[in-house]
mmCIF file of C-alpha atoms and ligand atoms in Angstrom:
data_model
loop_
_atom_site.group_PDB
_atom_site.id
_atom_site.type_symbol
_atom_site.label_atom_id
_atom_site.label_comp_id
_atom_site.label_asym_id
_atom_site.label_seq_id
_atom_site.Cartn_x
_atom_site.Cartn_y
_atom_site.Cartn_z
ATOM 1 C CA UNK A 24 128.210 -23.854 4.812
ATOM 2 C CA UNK A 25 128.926 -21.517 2.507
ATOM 3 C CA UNK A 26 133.268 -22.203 1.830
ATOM 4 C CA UNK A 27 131.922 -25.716 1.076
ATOM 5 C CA UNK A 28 129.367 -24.437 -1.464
ATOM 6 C CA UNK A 29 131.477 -21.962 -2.927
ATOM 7 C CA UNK A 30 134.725 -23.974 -3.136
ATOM 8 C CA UNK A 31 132.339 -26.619 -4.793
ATOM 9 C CA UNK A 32 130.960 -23.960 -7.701
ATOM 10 C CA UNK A 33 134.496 -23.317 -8.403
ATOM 11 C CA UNK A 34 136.231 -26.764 -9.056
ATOM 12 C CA UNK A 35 132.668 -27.186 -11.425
ATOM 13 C CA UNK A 36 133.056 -24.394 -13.447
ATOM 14 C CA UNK A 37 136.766 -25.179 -13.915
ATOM 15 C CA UNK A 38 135.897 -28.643 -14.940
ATOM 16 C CA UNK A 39 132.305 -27.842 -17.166
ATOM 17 C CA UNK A 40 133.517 -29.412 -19.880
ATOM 18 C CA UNK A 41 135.393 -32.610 -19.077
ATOM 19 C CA UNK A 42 134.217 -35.716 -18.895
ATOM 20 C CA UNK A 43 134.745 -36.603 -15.224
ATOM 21 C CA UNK A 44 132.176 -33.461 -14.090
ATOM 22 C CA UNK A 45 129.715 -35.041 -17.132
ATOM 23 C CA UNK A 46 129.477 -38.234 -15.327
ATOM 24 C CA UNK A 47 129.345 -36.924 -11.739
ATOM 25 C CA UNK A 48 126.302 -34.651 -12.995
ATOM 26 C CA UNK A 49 124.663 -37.769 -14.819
ATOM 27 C CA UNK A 50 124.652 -39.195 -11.419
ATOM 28 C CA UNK A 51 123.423 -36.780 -9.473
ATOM 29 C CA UNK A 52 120.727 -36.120 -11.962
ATOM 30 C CA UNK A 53 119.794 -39.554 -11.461
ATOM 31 C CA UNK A 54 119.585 -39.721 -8.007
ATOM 32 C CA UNK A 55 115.465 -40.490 -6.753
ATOM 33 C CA UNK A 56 115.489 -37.617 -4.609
ATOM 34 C CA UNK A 57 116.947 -35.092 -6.521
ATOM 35 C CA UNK A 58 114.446 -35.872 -9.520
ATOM 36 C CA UNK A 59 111.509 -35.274 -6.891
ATOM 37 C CA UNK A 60 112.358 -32.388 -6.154
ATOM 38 C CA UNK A 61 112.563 -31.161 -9.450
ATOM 39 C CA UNK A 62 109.136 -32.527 -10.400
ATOM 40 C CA UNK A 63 107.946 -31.137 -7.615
ATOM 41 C CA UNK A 64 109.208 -28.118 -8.093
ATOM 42 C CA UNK A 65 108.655 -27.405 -11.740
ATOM 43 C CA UNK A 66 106.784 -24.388 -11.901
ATOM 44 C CA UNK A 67 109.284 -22.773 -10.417
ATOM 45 C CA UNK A 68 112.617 -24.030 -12.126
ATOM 46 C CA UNK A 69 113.475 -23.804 -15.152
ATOM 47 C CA UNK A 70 116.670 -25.603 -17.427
ATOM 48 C CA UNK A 71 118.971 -22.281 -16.478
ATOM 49 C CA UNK A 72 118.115 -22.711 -13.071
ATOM 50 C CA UNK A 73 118.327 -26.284 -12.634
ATOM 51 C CA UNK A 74 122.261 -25.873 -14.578
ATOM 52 C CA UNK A 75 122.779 -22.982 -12.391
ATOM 53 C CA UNK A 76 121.793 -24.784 -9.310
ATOM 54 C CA UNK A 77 124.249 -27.613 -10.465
ATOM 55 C CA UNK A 78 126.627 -27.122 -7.468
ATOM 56 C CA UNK A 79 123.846 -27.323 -4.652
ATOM 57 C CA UNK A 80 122.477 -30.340 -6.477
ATOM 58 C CA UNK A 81 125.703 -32.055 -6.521
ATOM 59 C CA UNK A 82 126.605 -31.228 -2.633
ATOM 60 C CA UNK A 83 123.492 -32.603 -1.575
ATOM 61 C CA UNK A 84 123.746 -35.869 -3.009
ATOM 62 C CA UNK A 85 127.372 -35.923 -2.321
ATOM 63 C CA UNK A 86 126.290 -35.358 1.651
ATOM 64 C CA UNK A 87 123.457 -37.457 1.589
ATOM 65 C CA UNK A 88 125.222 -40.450 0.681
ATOM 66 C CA UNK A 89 128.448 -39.728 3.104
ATOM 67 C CA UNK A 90 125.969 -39.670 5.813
ATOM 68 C CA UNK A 91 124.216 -43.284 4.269
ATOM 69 C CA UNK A 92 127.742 -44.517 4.813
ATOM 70 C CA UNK A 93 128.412 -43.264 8.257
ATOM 71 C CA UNK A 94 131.152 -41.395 6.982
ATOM 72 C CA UNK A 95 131.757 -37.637 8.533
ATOM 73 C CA UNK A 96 129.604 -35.228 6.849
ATOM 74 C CA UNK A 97 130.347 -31.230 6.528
ATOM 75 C CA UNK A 98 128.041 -30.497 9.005
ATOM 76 C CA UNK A 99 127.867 -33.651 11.314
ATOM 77 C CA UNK A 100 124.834 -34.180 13.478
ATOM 78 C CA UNK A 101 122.603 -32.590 10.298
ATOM 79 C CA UNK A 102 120.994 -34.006 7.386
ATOM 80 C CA UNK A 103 120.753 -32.409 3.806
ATOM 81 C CA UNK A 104 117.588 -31.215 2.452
ATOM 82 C CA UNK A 105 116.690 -29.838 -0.954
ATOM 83 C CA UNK A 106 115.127 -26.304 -0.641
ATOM 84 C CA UNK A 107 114.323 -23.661 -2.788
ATOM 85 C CA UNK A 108 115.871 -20.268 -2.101
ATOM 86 C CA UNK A 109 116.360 -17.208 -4.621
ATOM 87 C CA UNK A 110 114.685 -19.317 -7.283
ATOM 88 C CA UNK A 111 117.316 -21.674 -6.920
ATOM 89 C CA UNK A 112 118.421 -24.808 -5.793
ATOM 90 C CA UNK A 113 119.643 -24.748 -2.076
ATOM 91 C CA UNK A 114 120.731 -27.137 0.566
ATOM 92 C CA UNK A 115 119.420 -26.627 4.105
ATOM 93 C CA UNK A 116 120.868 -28.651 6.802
ATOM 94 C CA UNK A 117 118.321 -30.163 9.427
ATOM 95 C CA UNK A 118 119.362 -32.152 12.543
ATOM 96 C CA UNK A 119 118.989 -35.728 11.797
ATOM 97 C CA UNK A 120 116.723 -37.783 14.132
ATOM 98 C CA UNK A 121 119.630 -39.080 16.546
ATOM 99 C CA UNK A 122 120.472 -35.162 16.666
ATOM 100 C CA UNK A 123 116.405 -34.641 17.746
ATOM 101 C CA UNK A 124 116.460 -37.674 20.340
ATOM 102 C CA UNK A 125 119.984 -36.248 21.613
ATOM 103 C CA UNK A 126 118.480 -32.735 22.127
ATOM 104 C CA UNK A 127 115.104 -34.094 23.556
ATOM 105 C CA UNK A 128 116.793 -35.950 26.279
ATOM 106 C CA UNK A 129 119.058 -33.394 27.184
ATOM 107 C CA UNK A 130 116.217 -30.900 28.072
ATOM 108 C CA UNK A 131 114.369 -33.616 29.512
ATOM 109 C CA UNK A 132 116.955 -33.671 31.923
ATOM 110 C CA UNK A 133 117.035 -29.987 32.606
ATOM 111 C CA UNK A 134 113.413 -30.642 33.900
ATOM 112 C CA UNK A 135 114.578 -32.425 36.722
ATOM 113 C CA UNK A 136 116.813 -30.955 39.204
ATOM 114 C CA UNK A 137 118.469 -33.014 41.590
ATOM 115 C CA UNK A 138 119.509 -32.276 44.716
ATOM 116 C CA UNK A 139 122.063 -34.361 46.326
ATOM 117 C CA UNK A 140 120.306 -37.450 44.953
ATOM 118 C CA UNK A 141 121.865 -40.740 43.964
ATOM 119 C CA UNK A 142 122.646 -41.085 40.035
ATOM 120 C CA UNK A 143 120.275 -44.389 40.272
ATOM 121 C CA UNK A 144 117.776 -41.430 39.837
ATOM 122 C CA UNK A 145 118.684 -40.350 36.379
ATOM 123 C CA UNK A 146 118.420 -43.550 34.524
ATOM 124 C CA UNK A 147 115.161 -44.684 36.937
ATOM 125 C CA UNK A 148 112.179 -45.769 34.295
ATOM 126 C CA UNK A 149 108.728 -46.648 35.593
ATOM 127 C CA UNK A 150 108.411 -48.883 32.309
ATOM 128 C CA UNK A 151 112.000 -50.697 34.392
ATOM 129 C CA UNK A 152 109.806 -50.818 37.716
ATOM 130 C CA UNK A 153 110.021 -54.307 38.799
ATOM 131 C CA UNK A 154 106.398 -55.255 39.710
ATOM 132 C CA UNK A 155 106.379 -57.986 42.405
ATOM 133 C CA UNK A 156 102.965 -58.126 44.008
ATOM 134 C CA UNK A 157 103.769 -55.729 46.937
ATOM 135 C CA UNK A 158 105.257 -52.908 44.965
ATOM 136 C CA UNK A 159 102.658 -53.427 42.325
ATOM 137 C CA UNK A 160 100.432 -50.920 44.065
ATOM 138 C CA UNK A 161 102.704 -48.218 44.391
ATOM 139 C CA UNK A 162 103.340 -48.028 40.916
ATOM 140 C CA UNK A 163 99.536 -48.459 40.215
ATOM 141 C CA UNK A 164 99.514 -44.626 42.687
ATOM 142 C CA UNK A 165 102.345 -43.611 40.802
ATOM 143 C CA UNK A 166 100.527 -44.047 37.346
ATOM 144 C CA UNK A 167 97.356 -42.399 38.739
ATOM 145 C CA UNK A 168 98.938 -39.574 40.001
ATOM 146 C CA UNK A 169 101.023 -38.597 36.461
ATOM 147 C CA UNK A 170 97.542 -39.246 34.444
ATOM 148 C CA UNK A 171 95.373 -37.242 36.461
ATOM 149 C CA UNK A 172 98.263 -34.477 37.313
ATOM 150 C CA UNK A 173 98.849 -33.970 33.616
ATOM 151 C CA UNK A 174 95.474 -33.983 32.805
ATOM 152 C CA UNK A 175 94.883 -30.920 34.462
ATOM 153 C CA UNK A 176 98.431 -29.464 35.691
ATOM 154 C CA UNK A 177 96.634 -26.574 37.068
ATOM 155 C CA UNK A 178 94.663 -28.374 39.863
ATOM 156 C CA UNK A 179 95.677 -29.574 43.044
ATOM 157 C CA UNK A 180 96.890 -33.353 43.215
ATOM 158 C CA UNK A 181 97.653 -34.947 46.015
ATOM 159 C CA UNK A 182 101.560 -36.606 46.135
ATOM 160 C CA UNK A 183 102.380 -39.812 47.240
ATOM 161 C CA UNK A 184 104.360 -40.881 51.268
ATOM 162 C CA UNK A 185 106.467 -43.593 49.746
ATOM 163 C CA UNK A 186 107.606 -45.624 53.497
ATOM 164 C CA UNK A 187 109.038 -49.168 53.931
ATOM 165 C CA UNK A 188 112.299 -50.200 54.679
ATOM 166 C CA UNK A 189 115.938 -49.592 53.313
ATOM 167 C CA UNK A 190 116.534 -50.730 49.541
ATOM 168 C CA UNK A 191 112.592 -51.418 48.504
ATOM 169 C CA UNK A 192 112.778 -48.902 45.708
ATOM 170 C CA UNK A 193 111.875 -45.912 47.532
ATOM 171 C CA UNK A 194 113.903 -43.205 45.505
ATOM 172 C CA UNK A 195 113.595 -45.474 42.654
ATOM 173 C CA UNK A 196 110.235 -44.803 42.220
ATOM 174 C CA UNK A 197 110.259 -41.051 42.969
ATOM 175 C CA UNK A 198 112.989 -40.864 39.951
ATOM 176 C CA UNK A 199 111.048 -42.560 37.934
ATOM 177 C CA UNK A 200 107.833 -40.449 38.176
ATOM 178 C CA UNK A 201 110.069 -37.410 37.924
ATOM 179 C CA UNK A 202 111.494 -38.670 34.936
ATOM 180 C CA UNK A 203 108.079 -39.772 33.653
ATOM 181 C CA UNK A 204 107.064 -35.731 34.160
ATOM 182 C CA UNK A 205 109.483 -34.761 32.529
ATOM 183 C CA UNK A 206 109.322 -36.436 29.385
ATOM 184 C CA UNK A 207 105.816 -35.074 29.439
ATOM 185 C CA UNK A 208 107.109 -31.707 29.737
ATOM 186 C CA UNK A 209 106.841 -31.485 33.687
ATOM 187 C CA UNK A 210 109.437 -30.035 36.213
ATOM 188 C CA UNK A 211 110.355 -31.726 38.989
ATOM 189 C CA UNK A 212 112.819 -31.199 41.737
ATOM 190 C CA UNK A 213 114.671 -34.051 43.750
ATOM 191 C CA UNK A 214 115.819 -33.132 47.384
ATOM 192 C CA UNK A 215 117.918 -35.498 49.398
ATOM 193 C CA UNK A 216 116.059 -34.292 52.486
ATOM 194 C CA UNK A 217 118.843 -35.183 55.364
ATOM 195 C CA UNK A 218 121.764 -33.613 52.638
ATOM 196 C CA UNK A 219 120.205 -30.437 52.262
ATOM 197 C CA UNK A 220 119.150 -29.951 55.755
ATOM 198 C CA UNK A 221 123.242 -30.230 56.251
ATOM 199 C CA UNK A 222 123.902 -27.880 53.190
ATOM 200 C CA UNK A 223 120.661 -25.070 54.628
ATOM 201 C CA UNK A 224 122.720 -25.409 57.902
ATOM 202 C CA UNK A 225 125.496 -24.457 56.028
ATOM 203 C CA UNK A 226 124.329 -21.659 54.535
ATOM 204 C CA UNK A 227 123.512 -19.862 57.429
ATOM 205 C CA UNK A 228 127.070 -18.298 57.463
ATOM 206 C CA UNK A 229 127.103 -17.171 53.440
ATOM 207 C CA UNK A 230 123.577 -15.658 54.460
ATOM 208 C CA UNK A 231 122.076 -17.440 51.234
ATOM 209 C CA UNK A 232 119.530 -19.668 53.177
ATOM 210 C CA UNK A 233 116.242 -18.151 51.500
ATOM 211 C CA UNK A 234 118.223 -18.197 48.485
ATOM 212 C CA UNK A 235 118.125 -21.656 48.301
ATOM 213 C CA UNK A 236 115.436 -22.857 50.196
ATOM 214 C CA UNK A 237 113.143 -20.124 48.135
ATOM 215 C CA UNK A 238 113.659 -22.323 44.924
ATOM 216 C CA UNK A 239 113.035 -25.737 46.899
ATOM 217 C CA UNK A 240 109.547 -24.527 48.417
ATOM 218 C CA UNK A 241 108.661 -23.088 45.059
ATOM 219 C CA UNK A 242 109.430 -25.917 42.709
ATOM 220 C CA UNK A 243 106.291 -26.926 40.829
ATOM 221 C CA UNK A 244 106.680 -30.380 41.864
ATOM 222 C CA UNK A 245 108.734 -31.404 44.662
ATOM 223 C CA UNK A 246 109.968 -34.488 46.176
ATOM 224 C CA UNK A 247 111.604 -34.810 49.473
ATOM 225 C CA UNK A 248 113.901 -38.072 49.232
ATOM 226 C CA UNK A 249 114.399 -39.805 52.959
ATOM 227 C CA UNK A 250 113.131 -37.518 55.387
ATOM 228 C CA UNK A 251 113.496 -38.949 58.813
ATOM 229 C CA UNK A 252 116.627 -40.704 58.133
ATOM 230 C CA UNK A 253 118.726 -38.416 59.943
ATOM 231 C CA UNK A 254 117.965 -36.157 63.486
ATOM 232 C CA UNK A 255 116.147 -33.098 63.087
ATOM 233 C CA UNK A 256 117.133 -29.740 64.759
ATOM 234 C CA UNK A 257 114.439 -27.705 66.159
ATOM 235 C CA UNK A 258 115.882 -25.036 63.390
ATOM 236 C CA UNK A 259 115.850 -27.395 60.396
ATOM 237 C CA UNK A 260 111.899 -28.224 61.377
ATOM 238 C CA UNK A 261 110.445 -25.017 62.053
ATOM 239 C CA UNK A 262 112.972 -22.808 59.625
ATOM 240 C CA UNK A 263 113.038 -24.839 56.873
ATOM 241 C CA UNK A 264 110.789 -28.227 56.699
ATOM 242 C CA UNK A 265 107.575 -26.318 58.282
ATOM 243 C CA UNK A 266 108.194 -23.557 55.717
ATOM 244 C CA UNK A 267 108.390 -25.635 52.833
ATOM 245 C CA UNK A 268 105.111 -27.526 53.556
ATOM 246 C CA UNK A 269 103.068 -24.666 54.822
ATOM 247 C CA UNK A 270 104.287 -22.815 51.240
ATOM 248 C CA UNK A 271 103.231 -25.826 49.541
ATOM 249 C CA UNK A 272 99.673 -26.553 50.994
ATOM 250 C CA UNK A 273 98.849 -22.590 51.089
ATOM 251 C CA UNK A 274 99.894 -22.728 46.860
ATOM 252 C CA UNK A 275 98.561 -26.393 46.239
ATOM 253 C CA UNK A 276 102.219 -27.854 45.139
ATOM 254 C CA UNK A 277 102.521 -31.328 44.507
ATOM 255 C CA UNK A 278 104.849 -32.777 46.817
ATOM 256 C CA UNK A 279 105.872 -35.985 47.586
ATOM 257 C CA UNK A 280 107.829 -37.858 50.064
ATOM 258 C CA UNK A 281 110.127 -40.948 51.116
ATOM 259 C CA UNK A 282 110.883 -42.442 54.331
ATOM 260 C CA UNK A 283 112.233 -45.136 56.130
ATOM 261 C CA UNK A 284 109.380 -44.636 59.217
ATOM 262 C CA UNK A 285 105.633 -44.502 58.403
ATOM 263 C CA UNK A 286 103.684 -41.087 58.979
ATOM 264 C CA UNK A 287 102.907 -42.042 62.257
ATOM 265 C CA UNK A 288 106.507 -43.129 63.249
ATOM 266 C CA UNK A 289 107.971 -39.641 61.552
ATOM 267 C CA UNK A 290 105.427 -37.705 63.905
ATOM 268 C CA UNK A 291 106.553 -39.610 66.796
ATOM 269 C CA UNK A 292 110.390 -40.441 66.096
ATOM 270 C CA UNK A 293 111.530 -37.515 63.941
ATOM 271 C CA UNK A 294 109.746 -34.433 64.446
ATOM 272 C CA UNK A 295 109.253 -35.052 68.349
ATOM 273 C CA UNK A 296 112.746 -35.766 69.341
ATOM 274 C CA UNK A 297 113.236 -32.265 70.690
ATOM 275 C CA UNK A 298 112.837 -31.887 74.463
ATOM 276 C CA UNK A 299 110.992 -28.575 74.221
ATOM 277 C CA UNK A 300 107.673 -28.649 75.216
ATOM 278 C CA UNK A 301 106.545 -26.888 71.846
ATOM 279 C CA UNK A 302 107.806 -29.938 69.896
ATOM 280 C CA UNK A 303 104.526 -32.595 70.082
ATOM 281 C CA UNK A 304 102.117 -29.304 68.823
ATOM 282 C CA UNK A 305 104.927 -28.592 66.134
ATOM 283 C CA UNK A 306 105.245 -32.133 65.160
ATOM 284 C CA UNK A 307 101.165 -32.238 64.789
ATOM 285 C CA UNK A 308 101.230 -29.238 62.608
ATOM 286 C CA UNK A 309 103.612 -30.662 60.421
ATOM 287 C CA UNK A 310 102.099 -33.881 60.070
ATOM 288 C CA UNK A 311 98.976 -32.167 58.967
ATOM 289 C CA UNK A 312 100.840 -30.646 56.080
ATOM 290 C CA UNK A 313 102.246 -33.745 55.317
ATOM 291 C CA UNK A 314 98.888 -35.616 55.696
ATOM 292 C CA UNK A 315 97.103 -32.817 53.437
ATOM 293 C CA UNK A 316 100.035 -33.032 50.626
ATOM 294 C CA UNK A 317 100.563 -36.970 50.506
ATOM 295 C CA UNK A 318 98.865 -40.112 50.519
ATOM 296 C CA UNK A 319 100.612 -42.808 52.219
ATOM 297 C CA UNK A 320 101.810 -45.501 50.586
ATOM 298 C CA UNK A 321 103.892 -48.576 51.979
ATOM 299 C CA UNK A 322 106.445 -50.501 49.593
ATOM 300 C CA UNK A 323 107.484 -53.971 51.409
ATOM 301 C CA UNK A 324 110.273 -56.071 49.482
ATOM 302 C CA UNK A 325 113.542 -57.454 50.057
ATOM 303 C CA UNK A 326 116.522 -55.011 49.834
ATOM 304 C CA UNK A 327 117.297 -54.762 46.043
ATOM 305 C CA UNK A 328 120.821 -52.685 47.236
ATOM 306 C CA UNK A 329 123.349 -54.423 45.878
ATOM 307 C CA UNK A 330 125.925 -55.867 48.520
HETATM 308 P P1 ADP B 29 115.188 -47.063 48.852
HETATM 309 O O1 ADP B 29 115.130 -45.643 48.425
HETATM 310 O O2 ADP B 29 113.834 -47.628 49.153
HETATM 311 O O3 ADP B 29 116.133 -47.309 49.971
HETATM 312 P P2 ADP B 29 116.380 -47.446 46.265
HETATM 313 O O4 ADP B 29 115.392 -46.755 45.408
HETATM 314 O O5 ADP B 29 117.633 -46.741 46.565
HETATM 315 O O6 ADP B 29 115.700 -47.924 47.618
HETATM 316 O O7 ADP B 29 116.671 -48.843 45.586
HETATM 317 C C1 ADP B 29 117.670 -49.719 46.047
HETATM 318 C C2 ADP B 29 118.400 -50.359 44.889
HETATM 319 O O8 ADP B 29 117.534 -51.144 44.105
HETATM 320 C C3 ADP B 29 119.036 -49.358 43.966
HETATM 321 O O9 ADP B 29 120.320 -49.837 43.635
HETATM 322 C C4 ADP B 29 118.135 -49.349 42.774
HETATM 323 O O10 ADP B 29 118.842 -49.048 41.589
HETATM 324 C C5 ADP B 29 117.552 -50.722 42.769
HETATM 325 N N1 ADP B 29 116.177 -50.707 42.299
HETATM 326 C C6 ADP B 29 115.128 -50.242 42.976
HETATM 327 N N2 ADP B 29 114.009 -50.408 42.286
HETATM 328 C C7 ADP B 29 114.351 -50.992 41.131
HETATM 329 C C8 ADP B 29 113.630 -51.440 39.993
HETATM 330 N N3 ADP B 29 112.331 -51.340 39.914
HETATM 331 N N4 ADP B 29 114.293 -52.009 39.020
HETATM 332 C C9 ADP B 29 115.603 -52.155 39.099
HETATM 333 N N5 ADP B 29 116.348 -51.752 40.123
HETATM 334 C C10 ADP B 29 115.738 -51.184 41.151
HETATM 335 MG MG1 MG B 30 116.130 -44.014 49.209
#
């Protein structure tokens, strides 16, 4: 900022005396904004300051109006501002409002993490739900949950067991809320249940399993996207699933959950598909966690998936 400023000081004093720099000063001293700020500030400039200031005065109109235009300013993204500094004139350079929406959205989006989810999930807006009379009510649950969660972040709140069939707005919804959160300042983390159970499988060889499933059980608000879609091992429930949830009700995490099956169907057609004997007591413990974390909620609709 300064090689702009400076250069600028230069060509004036060079040119003091013509005509052209007379004119191009009788403008700027014109300008509404310009004159404010001198009235505002007149206890604290003076004639030799206000001339010696002549420079700053003239690249902030100059900067102001390229950026009226749309045309590129010297420091795009940034508008000018009169300030005083030194008990002179200066021009500080403030991002503009599309600069503050651009930066507000991009941390927005740091507060959800995604795992494996679809990229429907990023652009998903409760205020875009479509609210047909059966899905009505699980954005009604969806609402009460944000209010009363971020009325007092610090208590325990219940999640919501989002179940009904394929292409209702399951993950939708769970986006949504997430993205909700997060424009109120809330972290959230997305799991594509069925994909990470592949990728925790995976990491059993590069020895970073806690690694990663440390971060998932310890996100502050967690939602598992599709569990039951795919067949469990014995490993993925007990090493991973069962740890997650008992972390979560022991700490009070919100946690939420989508499905294709109902609880009841999960308990009976996803976590007891094992032929150990264990597997019907493991199931039940599970299902507790799940019953203790989430409120069940079904979504009936026709299959919004395109094709
Ligand atoms: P599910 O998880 O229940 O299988 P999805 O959330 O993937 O369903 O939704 C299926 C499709 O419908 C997606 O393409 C999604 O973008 C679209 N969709 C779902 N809910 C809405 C909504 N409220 N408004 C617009 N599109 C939606
Ligand atoms: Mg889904």
């Amino acid at each position: 900022m300064d090689n702009i400023s400076e250069s600028m000081k230069q060509w004036m004093d060079r040119n003091k005396q013509t005509e052209h720099y007379r004119q191009l000063m009788g403008e700027v001293y014109k300008n509404p904004d310009v004159l404010k700020f001198i009235s505002d500030h007149k206890s604290e400039l003076d004639e030799a300051h206000i001339d010696r200031s002549a420079a700053k005065l003239y690249e902030y109109v100059t900067e102001k109006q390229k950026l009226e235009r749309g045309e590129t300013t010297f420091a795009p993204g940034y508008k000018p501002e009169l300030v005083i500094s030194n008990h002179l004139v200066d021009v500080a350079y403030t991002p503009t409002e599309e600069t503050l929406e651009r930066q507000r959205v991009k941390s927005e989006k740091r507060r959800v993490k995604s795992i494996s989810m679809p990229k429907l999930v990023q652009t998903a807006n409760l205020s875009e739900f479509d609210k047909d009379q059966n899905r009505v009510s699980a954005l009604r649950e969806a609402m009460t949950f944000i209010s009363n969660f971020e009325a007092s972040p610090k208590k325990y709140h219940q999640g919501l067991y989002l179940y009904g069939s394929f292409g209702v707005g399951k993950t939708y919804l769970l986006g949504a809320i997430a993205n909700q959160l997060a424009h109120d300042g809330f972290n959230t983390t997305l799991v594509h249940f069925p994909s990470f159970a592949v990728e925790m499988k995976n990491s059993i060889s590069t020895n970073n399993v806690s690694e990663k499933l440390e971060a998932v059980k310890r996100s502050k608000i967690l939602m598992l996207d599709d569990i039951g879609a795919d067949t469990v091992s014995d490993w993925i429930r007990d090493e991973v699933l069962a740890v997650i949830l008992e972390y979560r009700m022991q700490e009070e995490l919100p946690t939420f959950f989508s499905s294709n099956l109902s609880m009841e169907r999960l308990e009976k057609e996803y976590l007891t598909v094992s032929k150990k004997s264990e597997a019907p007591l493991k199931a039940k413990r599970i299902m507790q966690r799940v019953r203790f974390l989430s409120k069940q909620i079904e979504m009936i609709g026709e299959n919004r998936r395109p094709n």
